[in-house]
Amino acid sequence: MDKIGEVLILLRESGDYVSGDFIASRLHVSRTAVWKYINHLERLGYLFQKSKGKGYRITGTPDKLYSWEIHRHLITDVTGRRVVHKETVDSTNAFAFKLALSGEPEGTCVVAESQGAGKGRLGRKWFSPAGKNLYISLLLRPHIHPSLVYPITFLSSLAVYDTIKELSGITPSLKWPNDVLINGKKVCGTLIELSTEADMVKFVVVGIGLNINMRSEEVDKEIKNKATSLSIETKKIYERALVCGILLNHLEKHYRYFSQHGAGGTCGVWEERAAIKGKALEINQMGESFRGIVEGIDRDGAMLLNIDGETKKIIAGDVNF
C-alpha cells in the first residue's frame, strides 16, 4: 500500500484528530510530506477538518474506485492486489490486455470510472456512465488448454451472483452464457478475451460490467426495458469500492475452485445455480434458431440442447426462454 493509503488508515483508525507530527513519525516522512499528502487527498475528493494544534480529521470520502479504497475490503492472496485505477478508458478489457502483453502478473485488475467504448459479447456496446457502476477487468494466467478456457466466463458470473447476494440479499438469476439478471433484467455482463498458443493459454482478461448506482432515468433508452441496477432494485446506494472488493474476493474463491476442480467443476456449479436443466428455450446463433430442452452444460461450457430427441451441442448464442 502506498503512503496515501497509509495516511487514510491512520486517520480512520483514530476517528478523531490526528496530528501531522504523529502521521510523519508513523510513516517515516517529513511534516511537509504529510501536508502534501493531505492536499493531494483533498484534490481527490476527500474532506477534512483541520485544527491548529490538533491536526486533521477525515469527514468525507468520495465514491471512487481508488486502489487503496478497494484494498480495504480485500481478503485475497492474489486477485486485485494490484489495482490500476483510471478515470476513463476506451475499454478496461483493452487496457488490461495491453498490460498482460507487457508481463503484468496474474491478479492485476483495471478499474475505470467510465468507458468510452465499453464492449460486450459479439462486439456490442456496453453502456458505461461515469461514477455509477463498476467496470473492471481482471488478468488471469491459468495453466489450461485453450479448449477449456470458456468456463472462466461462468466463474466470473458466479462471483457476481455471490456478490449481489452478499450485498443485497437478492438471489439473482444466471443466463447462458454470460449474463446475471435481477427480476428478468440484466444487471451484469461478463466478457473474456484471451491470448493463446497452440496448446496453452497465455492469459485471460475477464471483463465485468456491473450496474450499481445507476438510476432508472439514467439507463440508456435503447436498453431501458432490459437493464437494471442494484440501486434500482433495492432503493439503496452502494459504496462502489466495497462492491469491487467483495467481487474480487468472490472471484478469487471461484478461480481457486476452477483451478482445483477443472472446467467441468465450474460448469457444474453454474448449471446448478442457473437451474437450467429441463427448461425449454430457444437459442439464436448467427441467424439460425434452435428450440429444445436443456440437457445440461458440457464441461467446455457449451449448451446441450435436446432437439426432437437428438442432442445438439451449441458453443455460443443468444438465449430466449
Coordinates of N, CA, C and O in Angstrom, one line a residue, residues 140-149 152 194-204:
L140 N -5.9 -13.0 -15.6 CA -5.6 -14.4 -15.1 C -4.7 -15.1 -16.0 O -4.7 -14.9 -17.2
R141 N -3.9 -16.0 -15.4 CA -2.9 -16.8 -16.2 C -3.1 -18.3 -15.9 O -2.2 -18.9 -15.3
P142 N -4.2 -18.9 -16.2 CA -4.4 -20.3 -15.9 C -3.6 -21.2 -16.7 O -3.3 -21.0 -17.9
H143 N -3.2 -22.3 -16.1 CA -2.4 -23.3 -16.9 C -3.4 -24.4 -17.4 O -3.5 -25.5 -16.9
I144 N -4.0 -24.0 -18.5 CA -5.0 -24.9 -19.1 C -4.9 -24.9 -20.6 O -4.3 -24.0 -21.2
H145 N -5.6 -25.9 -21.2 CA -5.6 -26.0 -22.7 C -6.7 -24.9 -23.2 O -7.7 -24.7 -22.5
P146 N -6.5 -24.3 -24.3 CA -7.4 -23.3 -24.8 C -8.9 -23.8 -24.9 O -9.8 -23.0 -24.8
S147 N -9.1 -25.1 -25.1 CA -10.4 -25.7 -25.3 C -11.2 -25.6 -24.0 O -12.4 -25.7 -24.0
L148 N -10.5 -25.3 -22.8 CA -11.2 -25.3 -21.5 C -11.3 -24.0 -20.9 O -11.6 -23.8 -19.7
V149 N -11.0 -22.9 -21.7 CA -11.0 -21.6 -21.2 C -12.4 -20.9 -21.0 O -12.6 -20.1 -20.2
I152 N -14.4 -20.0 -17.8 CA -13.9 -18.8 -16.9 C -15.0 -17.8 -16.9 O -15.2 -17.0 -16.0
L194 N -8.7 -13.5 -24.7 CA -7.5 -14.2 -24.3 C -6.5 -14.2 -25.4 O -6.7 -13.9 -26.5
S195 N -5.3 -14.7 -24.9 CA -4.1 -14.9 -25.8 C -3.7 -16.3 -25.6 O -3.5 -16.8 -24.5
T196 N -3.6 -17.1 -26.7 CA -3.2 -18.5 -26.6 C -2.1 -18.8 -27.5 O -1.8 -18.1 -28.5
E197 N -1.5 -20.0 -27.2 CA -0.6 -20.6 -28.2 C -1.3 -21.9 -28.6 O -2.4 -22.2 -28.1
A198 N -0.7 -22.8 -29.3 CA -1.3 -24.0 -29.9 C -2.0 -24.8 -28.8 O -3.1 -25.3 -28.9
D199 N -1.2 -25.0 -27.7 CA -1.7 -26.0 -26.7 C -1.8 -25.4 -25.3 O -1.9 -26.1 -24.3
M200 N -1.7 -24.1 -25.2 CA -1.8 -23.5 -23.8 C -2.3 -22.0 -23.9 O -2.2 -21.3 -24.9
V201 N -2.9 -21.6 -22.8 CA -3.4 -20.3 -22.6 C -2.3 -19.4 -22.0 O -1.7 -19.8 -21.0
K202 N -2.0 -18.3 -22.7 CA -1.0 -17.4 -22.1 C -1.6 -16.5 -21.0 O -1.0 -16.3 -20.0
F203 N -2.8 -16.0 -21.3 CA -3.5 -15.2 -20.3 C -5.0 -15.0 -20.7 O -5.3 -15.2 -21.9
V204 N -5.8 -14.7 -19.7 CA -7.2 -14.4 -20.0 C -7.5 -13.1 -19.3 O -7.1 -12.9 -18.1

